[in-house]
Amino acid sequence: MKKILETDRLYLREMDENDFKSLCLILQDKEVMYAYEHAFSDEEVNGWISNQLKRYKEYGFGFWAMILKETEEFIGQAGLLMQNYNGLNVVEIGYLLNKDFWHKGFATEACTACKKYAFDVLNENEVYSFIRDNNISSINVAKRNGMIKIAEYIKHYYGMDMLHYVFCAKSKQ
């Protein structure tokens, strides 16, 4: 599998169909998926993997498998997504983490590496994170990653209106 980047405790690599069971532990956990207001079905997990594979081909990035170096365990996903914001395509940093690994700094470590990758490898001038207003942990990860809240918007998802915050970090180049 193609390794994308590495941190002190993690490496991120491309996902494939073999990651289905590990992704189910995350995407099918209602507690992990609270900001989405639903856990995913098997079909939605397969669609999630397919979407990442398409993103790798189209953009050269997407969500990557987050692997704990010490155990080679799939503990989550983090990466970069192309998103539409105010009519422009922008690069978003995002992550989802198995709840057994919450509050140990892994999300911040992975997201910081993703920001560096976006600036240093992809030559992006800015990156964004779009975070549900009730997702305090992700808001804190964005802040620790040097991102600043610049806006709010309502996202319509699964028949619900959800307030989201827009965080942004600019390259120092």
CSV table of N, CA and C in Angstrom, one decimal:
chain,number,residue,atom,x,y,z
A,1,MET,N,0.8,-1.2,0.0
A,1,MET,CA,0.0,0.0,0.0
A,1,MET,C,0.9,1.2,0.0
A,2,LYS,N,0.4,2.3,-0.6
A,2,LYS,CA,1.1,3.5,-0.8
A,2,LYS,C,1.1,4.3,0.5
A,3,LYS,N,2.3,4.5,1.1
A,3,LYS,CA,2.4,5.3,2.3
A,3,LYS,C,2.5,6.7,1.9
A,4,ILE,N,1.7,7.6,2.5
A,4,ILE,CA,1.7,9.0,2.0
A,4,ILE,C,2.6,9.9,2.9
A,5,LEU,N,2.4,9.8,4.2
A,5,LEU,CA,3.2,10.6,5.1
A,5,LEU,C,3.4,9.9,6.5
A,6,GLU,N,4.3,10.4,7.2
A,6,GLU,CA,4.6,9.7,8.5
A,6,GLU,C,4.8,10.8,9.6
A,7,THR,N,4.4,10.5,10.8
A,7,THR,CA,4.6,11.3,12.0
A,7,THR,C,5.4,10.5,13.0
A,8,ASP,N,5.6,11.0,14.2
A,8,ASP,CA,6.3,10.3,15.2
A,8,ASP,C,5.6,8.9,15.5
A,9,ARG,N,4.3,8.9,15.7
A,9,ARG,CA,3.6,7.7,16.1
A,9,ARG,C,2.8,7.0,15.0
A,10,LEU,N,2.6,7.7,13.9
A,10,LEU,CA,1.6,7.3,12.9
A,10,LEU,C,2.2,7.3,11.5
A,11,TYR,N,1.6,6.5,10.6
A,11,TYR,CA,1.8,6.8,9.2
A,11,TYR,C,0.4,6.7,8.5
A,12,LEU,N,0.3,7.5,7.5
A,12,LEU,CA,-1.0,7.5,6.7
A,12,LEU,C,-0.7,6.9,5.4
A,13,ARG,N,-1.6,6.0,5.0
A,13,ARG,CA,-1.5,5.3,3.7
A,13,ARG,C,-2.8,5.3,3.0
A,14,GLU,N,-2.8,5.0,1.7
A,14,GLU,CA,-4.0,4.9,1.0
A,14,GLU,C,-4.9,3.7,1.5
A,15,MET,N,-6.2,3.9,1.5
A,15,MET,CA,-7.1,2.9,1.9
A,15,MET,C,-7.4,2.0,0.7
A,16,ASP,N,-7.9,0.8,1.0
A,16,ASP,CA,-8.5,-0.1,0.0
A,16,ASP,C,-9.6,-0.9,0.6
A,17,GLU,N,-10.2,-1.8,-0.2
A,17,GLU,CA,-11.3,-2.6,0.2
A,17,GLU,C,-11.0,-3.5,1.5
A,18,ASN,N,-9.7,-3.8,1.7
A,18,ASN,CA,-9.3,-4.6,2.8
A,18,ASN,C,-9.5,-3.9,4.1
A,19,ASP,N,-9.7,-2.6,4.1
A,19,ASP,CA,-9.9,-1.8,5.3
A,19,ASP,C,-11.4,-1.7,5.8
A,20,PHE,N,-12.2,-2.5,5.1
A,20,PHE,CA,-13.7,-2.5,5.4
A,20,PHE,C,-14.0,-2.7,6.9
A,21,LYS,N,-13.5,-3.7,7.4
A,21,LYS,CA,-13.8,-4.1,8.9
A,21,LYS,C,-13.3,-3.0,9.8
A,22,SER,N,-12.1,-2.5,9.5
A,22,SER,CA,-11.6,-1.4,10.4
A,22,SER,C,-12.4,-0.1,10.3
A,23,LEU,N,-12.8,0.2,9.1
A,23,LEU,CA,-13.7,1.4,8.9
A,23,LEU,C,-15.0,1.2,9.5
A,24,CYS,N,-15.6,0.0,9.5
A,24,CYS,CA,-16.9,-0.3,10.1
A,24,CYS,C,-16.8,0.0,11.6
A,25,LEU,N,-15.7,-0.3,12.3
A,25,LEU,CA,-15.5,0.0,13.7
A,25,LEU,C,-15.7,1.5,14.0
A,26,ILE,N,-15.4,2.4,13.0
A,26,ILE,CA,-15.5,3.8,13.1
A,26,ILE,C,-16.8,4.3,12.6
A,27,LEU,N,-17.1,4.0,11.3
A,27,LEU,CA,-18.2,4.6,10.6
A,27,LEU,C,-19.6,4.0,11.1
A,28,GLN,N,-19.5,2.8,11.8
A,28,GLN,CA,-20.8,2.2,12.3
A,28,GLN,C,-20.9,2.4,13.8
A,29,ASP,N,-20.1,3.2,14.4
A,29,ASP,CA,-20.2,3.5,15.8
A,29,ASP,C,-21.0,4.8,16.0
A,30,LYS,N,-22.2,4.8,16.6
A,30,LYS,CA,-23.0,6.0,16.7
A,30,LYS,C,-22.3,7.1,17.5
A,31,GLU,N,-21.5,6.7,18.5
A,31,GLU,CA,-20.8,7.7,19.3
A,31,GLU,C,-19.7,8.4,18.5
A,32,VAL,N,-19.0,7.7,17.7
A,32,VAL,CA,-18.0,8.3,16.8
A,32,VAL,C,-18.7,9.2,15.8
A,33,MET,N,-19.8,8.8,15.3
A,33,MET,CA,-20.5,9.4,14.1
A,33,MET,C,-21.5,10.5,14.6
A,34,TYR,N,-21.5,10.9,15.8
A,34,TYR,CA,-22.5,11.8,16.4
A,34,TYR,C,-22.7,13.1,15.6
A,35,ALA,N,-21.6,13.6,15.0
A,35,ALA,CA,-21.7,14.8,14.2
A,35,ALA,C,-22.4,14.6,12.9
A,36,TYR,N,-22.5,13.3,12.5
A,36,TYR,CA,-23.2,13.0,11.2
A,36,TYR,C,-24.6,12.6,11.5
A,37,GLU,N,-25.0,12.5,12.8
A,37,GLU,CA,-26.3,12.1,13.3
A,37,GLU,C,-26.7,10.7,12.9
A,38,HIS,N,-25.8,9.9,12.4
A,38,HIS,CA,-26.2,8.5,12.1
A,38,HIS,C,-24.9,7.6,11.9
A,39,ALA,N,-25.0,6.4,12.2
A,39,ALA,CA,-24.0,5.4,11.9
A,39,ALA,C,-24.2,4.9,10.5
A,40,PHE,N,-23.2,4.5,9.8
A,40,PHE,CA,-23.3,4.1,8.4
A,40,PHE,C,-23.7,2.6,8.3
A,41,SER,N,-24.4,2.3,7.2
A,41,SER,CA,-24.7,0.9,6.9
A,41,SER,C,-23.4,0.3,6.2
A,42,ASP,N,-23.4,-1.0,6.0
A,42,ASP,CA,-22.3,-1.7,5.3
A,42,ASP,C,-22.2,-1.1,3.9
A,43,GLU,N,-23.4,-0.8,3.3
A,43,GLU,CA,-23.4,-0.2,1.9
A,43,GLU,C,-22.7,1.2,1.9
A,44,GLU,N,-23.0,2.0,2.9
A,44,GLU,CA,-22.4,3.3,3.0
A,44,GLU,C,-20.9,3.2,3.3
A,45,VAL,N,-20.5,2.2,4.1
A,45,VAL,CA,-19.0,2.1,4.3
A,45,VAL,C,-18.3,1.7,3.0
A,46,ASN,N,-18.9,0.8,2.2
A,46,ASN,CA,-18.3,0.4,0.9
A,46,ASN,C,-18.3,1.7,0.0
A,47,GLY,N,-19.3,2.5,0.0
A,47,GLY,CA,-19.4,3.7,-0.7
A,47,GLY,C,-18.3,4.7,-0.3
A,48,TRP,N,-18.0,4.7,1.0
A,48,TRP,CA,-17.0,5.6,1.6
A,48,TRP,C,-15.6,5.2,1.0
A,49,ILE,N,-15.4,3.9,1.0
A,49,ILE,CA,-14.1,3.4,0.4
A,49,ILE,C,-14.0,3.7,-1.0
A,50,SER,N,-15.1,3.5,-1.8
A,50,SER,CA,-15.1,3.8,-3.2
A,50,SER,C,-14.8,5.2,-3.5
A,51,ASN,N,-15.4,6.1,-2.7
A,51,ASN,CA,-15.2,7.6,-2.8
A,51,ASN,C,-13.7,7.9,-2.6
A,52,GLN,N,-13.1,7.3,-1.6
A,52,GLN,CA,-11.6,7.6,-1.4
A,52,GLN,C,-10.8,7.1,-2.6
A,53,LEU,N,-11.1,5.9,-3.1
A,53,LEU,CA,-10.3,5.5,-4.3
A,53,LEU,C,-10.5,6.4,-5.5
A,54,LYS,N,-11.7,6.9,-5.7
A,54,LYS,CA,-11.9,7.9,-6.8
A,54,LYS,C,-11.2,9.2,-6.5
A,55,ARG,N,-11.1,9.6,-5.2
A,55,ARG,CA,-10.4,10.9,-4.9
A,55,ARG,C,-8.9,10.7,-5.1
A,56,TYR,N,-8.4,9.5,-4.8
A,56,TYR,CA,-6.9,9.3,-5.0
A,56,TYR,C,-6.6,9.5,-6.5
A,57,LYS,N,-7.5,8.9,-7.4
A,57,LYS,CA,-7.2,9.0,-8.8
A,57,LYS,C,-7.4,10.4,-9.3
A,58,GLU,N,-8.5,11.1,-8.9
A,58,GLU,CA,-8.8,12.4,-9.4
A,58,GLU,C,-7.9,13.5,-8.9
A,59,TYR,N,-7.7,13.5,-7.6
A,59,TYR,CA,-6.9,14.6,-7.0
A,59,TYR,C,-5.5,14.2,-6.5
A,60,GLY,N,-5.3,12.9,-6.3
A,60,GLY,CA,-4.0,12.5,-5.7
A,60,GLY,C,-4.1,12.5,-4.2
A,61,PHE,N,-5.3,12.7,-3.6
A,61,PHE,CA,-5.4,12.7,-2.1
A,61,PHE,C,-6.9,12.4,-1.8
A,62,GLY,N,-7.1,12.1,-0.5
A,62,GLY,CA,-8.4,11.8,0.0
A,62,GLY,C,-8.2,11.5,1.5
A,63,PHE,N,-9.1,10.8,2.1
A,63,PHE,CA,-8.9,10.3,3.4
A,63,PHE,C,-7.9,9.1,3.3
A,64,TRP,N,-6.9,9.1,4.2
A,64,TRP,CA,-6.0,8.0,4.2
A,64,TRP,C,-6.1,7.2,5.5
A,65,ALA,N,-5.8,5.9,5.5
A,65,ALA,CA,-5.8,5.1,6.7
A,65,ALA,C,-4.7,5.6,7.7
A,66,MET,N,-5.1,5.8,8.9
A,66,MET,CA,-4.2,6.2,10.0
A,66,MET,C,-3.8,5.0,10.7
A,67,ILE,N,-2.5,4.7,10.6
A,67,ILE,CA,-1.9,3.5,11.2
A,67,ILE,C,-1.0,3.8,12.3
A,68,LEU,N,-1.2,3.1,13.5
A,68,LEU,CA,-0.4,3.3,14.6
A,68,LEU,C,0.9,2.5,14.4
A,69,LYS,N,2.0,3.1,14.3
A,69,LYS,CA,3.3,2.5,13.9
A,69,LYS,C,3.6,1.3,14.9
A,70,GLU,N,3.4,1.6,16.2
A,70,GLU,CA,3.8,0.6,17.2
A,70,GLU,C,3.1,-0.8,17.0
A,71,THR,N,1.9,-0.8,16.6
A,71,THR,CA,1.1,-2.0,16.5
A,71,THR,C,0.7,-2.3,15.1
A,72,GLU,N,0.9,-1.4,14.1
A,72,GLU,CA,0.4,-1.5,12.7
A,72,GLU,C,-1.2,-1.6,12.7
A,73,GLU,N,-1.8,-1.0,13.7
A,73,GLU,CA,-3.3,-1.1,13.8
A,73,GLU,C,-3.9,0.1,13.1
A,74,PHE,N,-5.0,-0.1,12.4
A,74,PHE,CA,-5.8,0.9,11.7
A,74,PHE,C,-6.6,1.6,12.8
A,75,ILE,N,-6.3,2.8,13.2
A,75,ILE,CA,-6.9,3.5,14.3
A,75,ILE,C,-7.9,4.6,13.8
A,76,GLY,N,-7.9,4.9,12.6
A,76,GLY,CA,-8.7,6.0,12.1
A,76,GLY,C,-8.4,6.4,10.7
A,77,GLN,N,-8.8,7.5,10.3
A,77,GLN,CA,-8.5,8.0,8.9
A,77,GLN,C,-8.3,9.5,9.1
A,78,ALA,N,-7.5,10.1,8.3
A,78,ALA,CA,-7.2,11.5,8.2
A,78,ALA,C,-6.8,11.8,6.8
A,79,GLY,N,-7.0,13.0,6.4
A,79,GLY,CA,-6.5,13.4,5.1
A,79,GLY,C,-7.1,14.7,4.6
A,80,LEU,N,-7.1,14.8,3.3
A,80,LEU,CA,-7.4,16.0,2.6
A,80,LEU,C,-8.6,15.7,1.6
A,81,LEU,N,-9.6,16.5,1.5
A,81,LEU,CA,-10.7,16.4,0.6
A,81,LEU,C,-10.9,17.7,-0.1
A,82,MET,N,-11.3,17.5,-1.4
A,82,MET,CA,-11.6,18.7,-2.2
A,82,MET,C,-13.1,19.0,-1.9
A,83,GLN,N,-13.4,20.2,-1.4
A,83,GLN,CA,-14.7,20.6,-1.1
A,83,GLN,C,-15.1,21.9,-1.8
A,84,ASN,N,-16.4,22.1,-2.0
A,84,ASN,CA,-16.8,23.4,-2.6
A,84,ASN,C,-17.2,24.3,-1.4
A,85,TYR,N,-16.6,25.5,-1.4
A,85,TYR,CA,-16.9,26.5,-0.4
A,85,TYR,C,-17.0,27.9,-1.1
A,86,ASN,N,-18.1,28.5,-1.0
A,86,ASN,CA,-18.4,29.8,-1.6
A,86,ASN,C,-18.1,29.8,-3.1
A,87,GLY,N,-18.4,28.6,-3.8
A,87,GLY,CA,-18.2,28.5,-5.2
A,87,GLY,C,-16.8,28.2,-5.7
A,88,LEU,N,-15.9,28.0,-4.7
A,88,LEU,CA,-14.5,27.6,-5.0
A,88,LEU,C,-14.2,26.2,-4.5
A,89,ASN,N,-13.3,25.5,-5.2
A,89,ASN,CA,-12.8,24.2,-4.8
A,89,ASN,C,-11.7,24.5,-3.8
A,90,VAL,N,-11.8,24.0,-2.6
A,90,VAL,CA,-10.8,24.2,-1.5
A,90,VAL,C,-10.4,22.9,-1.0
A,91,VAL,N,-9.3,22.8,-0.3
A,91,VAL,CA,-8.8,21.6,0.3
A,91,VAL,C,-9.2,21.7,1.8
A,92,GLU,N,-9.8,20.6,2.2
A,92,GLU,CA,-10.3,20.5,3.6
A,92,GLU,C,-9.4,19.4,4.3
A,93,ILE,N,-9.1,19.7,5.5
A,93,ILE,CA,-8.4,18.7,6.4
A,93,ILE,C,-9.6,18.0,7.2
A,94,GLY,N,-9.6,16.7,7.3
A,94,GLY,CA,-10.6,16.0,8.1
A,94,GLY,C,-10.0,14.8,8.7
A,95,TYR,N,-10.8,14.2,9.6
A,95,TYR,CA,-10.4,13.0,10.3
A,95,TYR,C,-11.6,12.3,10.9
A,96,LEU,N,-11.4,11.0,11.2
A,96,LEU,CA,-12.3,10.3,12.0
A,96,LEU,C,-11.5,9.2,12.7
A,97,LEU,N,-11.7,9.1,14.0
A,97,LEU,CA,-10.8,8.2,14.8
A,97,LEU,C,-11.6,7.2,15.6
A,98,ASN,N,-11.2,6.0,15.7
A,98,ASN,CA,-11.7,5.0,16.5
A,98,ASN,C,-11.8,5.5,18.0
A,99,LYS,N,-12.9,5.4,18.6
A,99,LYS,CA,-13.0,6.0,20.0
A,99,LYS,C,-12.1,5.5,21.0
A,100,ASP,N,-11.5,4.3,20.8
A,100,ASP,CA,-10.5,3.8,21.7
A,100,ASP,C,-9.2,4.6,21.7
A,101,PHE,N,-9.1,5.5,20.7
A,101,PHE,CA,-7.9,6.3,20.5
A,101,PHE,C,-8.1,7.8,20.7
A,102,TRP,N,-9.3,8.1,21.2
A,102,TRP,CA,-9.6,9.5,21.4
A,102,TRP,C,-8.8,10.1,22.5
A,103,HIS,N,-8.6,11.4,22.5
A,103,HIS,CA,-7.9,12.2,23.6
A,103,HIS,C,-6.5,11.7,23.9
A,104,LYS,N,-5.8,11.3,22.8
A,104,LYS,CA,-4.4,10.9,23.0
A,104,LYS,C,-3.5,11.6,22.0
A,105,GLY,N,-4.0,12.6,21.3
A,105,GLY,CA,-3.3,13.5,20.5
A,105,GLY,C,-3.1,13.0,19.0
A,106,PHE,N,-3.7,11.8,18.7
A,106,PHE,CA,-3.5,11.3,17.4
A,106,PHE,C,-4.2,12.1,16.3
A,107,ALA,N,-5.3,12.7,16.6
A,107,ALA,CA,-6.0,13.5,15.6
A,107,ALA,C,-5.2,14.8,15.2
A,108,THR,N,-4.7,15.4,16.3
A,108,THR,CA,-3.9,16.6,16.1
A,108,THR,C,-2.6,16.3,15.3
A,109,GLU,N,-2.0,15.2,15.7
A,109,GLU,CA,-0.8,14.8,15.0
A,109,GLU,C,-1.0,14.5,13.5
A,110,ALA,N,-2.1,13.8,13.2
A,110,ALA,CA,-2.4,13.5,11.8
A,110,ALA,C,-2.8,14.7,11.1
A,111,CYS,N,-3.6,15.5,11.6
A,111,CYS,CA,-4.1,16.7,10.9
A,111,CYS,C,-3.0,17.8,10.7
A,112,THR,N,-2.1,17.9,11.7
A,112,THR,CA,-1.0,18.8,11.5
A,112,THR,C,-0.1,18.3,10.3
A,113,ALA,N,0.1,17.0,10.2
A,113,ALA,CA,0.9,16.4,9.1
A,113,ALA,C,0.2,16.6,7.8
A,114,CYS,N,-1.1,16.5,7.8
A,114,CYS,CA,-1.9,16.8,6.6
A,114,CYS,C,-1.8,18.2,6.1
A,115,LYS,N,-1.8,19.1,7.1
A,115,LYS,CA,-1.7,20.5,6.7
A,115,LYS,C,-0.3,20.8,6.1
A,116,LYS,N,0.7,20.3,6.7
A,116,LYS,CA,2.1,20.4,6.2
A,116,LYS,C,2.2,19.8,4.8
A,117,TYR,N,1.5,18.7,4.6
A,117,TYR,CA,1.5,18.0,3.3
A,117,TYR,C,0.8,18.9,2.2
A,118,ALA,N,-0.3,19.5,2.6
A,118,ALA,CA,-1.0,20.4,1.7
A,118,ALA,C,-0.2,21.6,1.3
A,119,PHE,N,0.5,22.1,2.2
A,119,PHE,CA,1.3,23.3,1.9
A,119,PHE,C,2.6,22.9,1.2
A,120,ASP,N,3.3,21.9,1.7
A,120,ASP,CA,4.7,21.6,1.2
A,120,ASP,C,4.7,20.7,-0.1
A,121,VAL,N,3.7,19.8,-0.2
A,121,VAL,CA,3.7,18.9,-1.3
A,121,VAL,C,2.7,19.4,-2.4
A,122,LEU,N,1.5,19.8,-2.0
A,122,LEU,CA,0.5,20.2,-2.9
A,122,LEU,C,0.6,21.7,-3.3
A,123,ASN,N,1.4,22.4,-2.5
A,123,ASN,CA,1.6,23.8,-2.7
A,123,ASN,C,0.3,24.6,-2.6
A,124,GLU,N,-0.6,24.2,-1.7
A,124,GLU,CA,-1.8,24.9,-1.4
A,124,GLU,C,-1.4,26.2,-0.6
A,125,ASN,N,-2.2,27.2,-0.8
A,125,ASN,CA,-2.0,28.5,-0.1
A,125,ASN,C,-2.8,28.5,1.2
A,126,GLU,N,-3.9,27.7,1.3
A,126,GLU,CA,-4.7,27.7,2.5
A,126,GLU,C,-5.4,26.3,2.5
A,127,VAL,N,-5.8,26.0,3.7
A,127,VAL,CA,-6.6,24.7,3.9
A,127,VAL,C,-7.7,25.1,4.9
A,128,TYR,N,-8.8,24.3,4.8
A,128,TYR,CA,-10.0,24.5,5.6
A,128,TYR,C,-10.4,23.3,6.4
A,129,SER,N,-11.2,23.5,7.4
A,129,SER,CA,-11.9,22.4,8.1
A,129,SER,C,-13.3,22.9,8.3
A,130,PHE,N,-14.3,22.1,8.0
A,130,PHE,CA,-15.7,22.4,8.1
A,130,PHE,C,-16.2,21.5,9.2
A,131,ILE,N,-16.6,22.1,10.4
A,131,ILE,CA,-16.8,21.4,11.6
A,131,ILE,C,-18.2,21.7,12.2
A,132,ARG,N,-18.9,20.7,12.5
A,132,ARG,CA,-20.2,20.9,13.2
A,132,ARG,C,-20.0,21.6,14.5
A,133,ASP,N,-21.0,22.5,14.8
A,133,ASP,CA,-20.9,23.4,16.0
A,133,ASP,C,-20.8,22.6,17.3
A,134,ASN,N,-21.3,21.4,17.3
A,134,ASN,CA,-21.3,20.6,18.6
A,134,ASN,C,-20.1,19.7,18.7
A,135,ASN,N,-19.2,19.7,17.7
A,135,ASN,CA,-18.1,18.8,17.7
A,135,ASN,C,-16.8,19.5,18.3
A,136,ILE,N,-16.9,19.6,19.6
A,136,ILE,CA,-15.9,20.4,20.4
A,136,ILE,C,-14.5,19.8,20.2
A,137,SER,N,-14.4,18.5,20.2
A,137,SER,CA,-13.1,17.9,20.0
A,137,SER,C,-12.4,18.3,18.7
A,138,SER,N,-13.2,18.3,17.6
A,138,SER,CA,-12.7,18.6,16.3
A,138,SER,C,-12.4,20.1,16.2
A,139,ILE,N,-13.2,21.0,16.9
A,139,ILE,CA,-12.9,22.4,17.0
A,139,ILE,C,-11.5,22.6,17.6
A,140,ASN,N,-11.3,21.9,18.7
A,140,ASN,CA,-10.0,22.0,19.4
A,140,ASN,C,-8.9,21.5,18.6
A,141,VAL,N,-9.1,20.4,17.8
A,141,VAL,CA,-8.0,19.9,16.9
A,141,VAL,C,-7.7,21.0,15.9
A,142,ALA,N,-8.7,21.6,15.3
A,142,ALA,CA,-8.4,22.7,14.3
A,142,ALA,C,-7.6,23.8,14.9
A,143,LYS,N,-8.0,24.2,16.1
A,143,LYS,CA,-7.3,25.3,16.8
A,143,LYS,C,-5.8,24.9,17.1
A,144,ARG,N,-5.6,23.7,17.5
A,144,ARG,CA,-4.3,23.2,17.8
A,144,ARG,C,-3.5,23.1,16.5
A,145,ASN,N,-4.2,23.0,15.4
A,145,ASN,CA,-3.5,22.9,14.1
A,145,ASN,C,-3.3,24.3,13.5
A,146,GLY,N,-3.5,25.4,14.3
A,146,GLY,CA,-3.2,26.7,13.8
A,146,GLY,C,-4.3,27.3,12.9
A,147,MET,N,-5.5,26.7,13.0
A,147,MET,CA,-6.6,27.2,12.2
A,147,MET,C,-7.5,28.2,12.9
A,148,ILE,N,-8.1,29.1,12.2
A,148,ILE,CA,-8.9,30.2,12.8
A,148,ILE,C,-10.3,30.1,12.2
A,149,LYS,N,-11.3,30.3,13.1
A,149,LYS,CA,-12.7,30.3,12.6
A,149,LYS,C,-12.9,31.5,11.8
A,150,ILE,N,-13.4,31.4,10.6
A,150,ILE,CA,-13.6,32.5,9.7
A,150,ILE,C,-15.1,32.7,9.3
A,151,ALA,N,-15.9,31.7,9.5
A,151,ALA,CA,-17.3,31.8,9.1
A,151,ALA,C,-18.1,30.7,9.7
A,152,GLU,N,-19.5,30.8,9.5
A,152,GLU,CA,-20.4,29.8,9.9
A,152,GLU,C,-21.4,29.6,8.7
A,153,TYR,N,-21.9,28.4,8.6
A,153,TYR,CA,-23.0,28.1,7.6
A,153,TYR,C,-23.8,27.0,8.0
A,154,ILE,N,-25.0,26.9,7.4
A,154,ILE,CA,-25.9,25.8,7.6
A,154,ILE,C,-25.7,24.7,6.5
A,155,LYS,N,-25.5,23.5,6.9
A,155,LYS,CA,-25.4,22.4,6.0
A,155,LYS,C,-26.6,21.5,6.1
A,156,HIS,N,-27.3,21.2,5.0
A,156,HIS,CA,-28.4,20.3,5.0
A,156,HIS,C,-27.9,18.9,4.8
A,157,TYR,N,-28.2,18.0,5.7
A,157,TYR,CA,-27.6,16.6,5.7
A,157,TYR,C,-28.6,15.7,6.3
A,158,TYR,N,-29.0,14.7,5.6
A,158,TYR,CA,-30.0,13.7,6.0
A,158,TYR,C,-31.2,14.3,6.6
A,159,GLY,N,-31.7,15.3,5.8
A,159,GLY,CA,-33.0,16.0,6.2
A,159,GLY,C,-32.9,16.9,7.4
A,160,MET,N,-31.7,17.2,7.8
A,160,MET,CA,-31.5,18.1,9.0
A,160,MET,C,-30.7,19.3,8.6
A,161,ASP,N,-30.9,20.4,9.2
A,161,ASP,CA,-30.1,21.6,9.1
A,161,ASP,C,-29.1,21.6,10.2
A,162,MET,N,-27.8,21.7,9.9
A,162,MET,CA,-26.7,21.6,10.9
A,162,MET,C,-25.8,22.8,10.8
A,163,LEU,N,-25.6,23.5,11.9
A,163,LEU,CA,-24.7,24.6,11.9
A,163,LEU,C,-23.2,24.1,11.8
A,164,HIS,N,-22.4,24.6,10.9
A,164,HIS,CA,-21.0,24.3,10.8
A,164,HIS,C,-20.2,25.5,10.9
A,165,TYR,N,-19.0,25.4,11.5
A,165,TYR,CA,-18.0,26.4,11.5
A,165,TYR,C,-17.0,26.2,10.4
A,166,VAL,N,-16.5,27.2,9.9
A,166,VAL,CA,-15.4,27.2,8.9
A,166,VAL,C,-14.1,27.6,9.5
A,167,PHE,N,-13.1,26.8,9.5
A,167,PHE,CA,-11.8,27.1,10.0
A,167,PHE,C,-10.8,27.1,8.9
A,168,CYS,N,-9.8,28.0,8.9
A,168,CYS,CA,-8.9,28.1,7.8
A,168,CYS,C,-7.5,28.4,8.4
A,169,ALA,N,-6.5,27.8,7.7
A,169,ALA,CA,-5.1,28.1,8.0
A,169,ALA,C,-4.4,28.5,6.6
A,170,LYS,N,-3.6,29.5,6.7
A,170,LYS,CA,-2.9,30.0,5.5
A,170,LYS,C,-1.4,29.6,5.5
A,171,SER,N,-0.9,29.3,4.4
A,171,SER,CA,0.5,29.0,4.2
A,171,SER,C,1.4,30.2,4.6
A,172,LYS,N,2.5,29.9,5.2
A,172,LYS,CA,3.4,31.1,5.5
A,172,LYS,C,4.3,31.4,4.4
A,173,GLN,N,4.1,30.8,3.2
A,173,GLN,CA,5.0,31.0,2.0
A,173,GLN,C,4.8,32.4,1.5
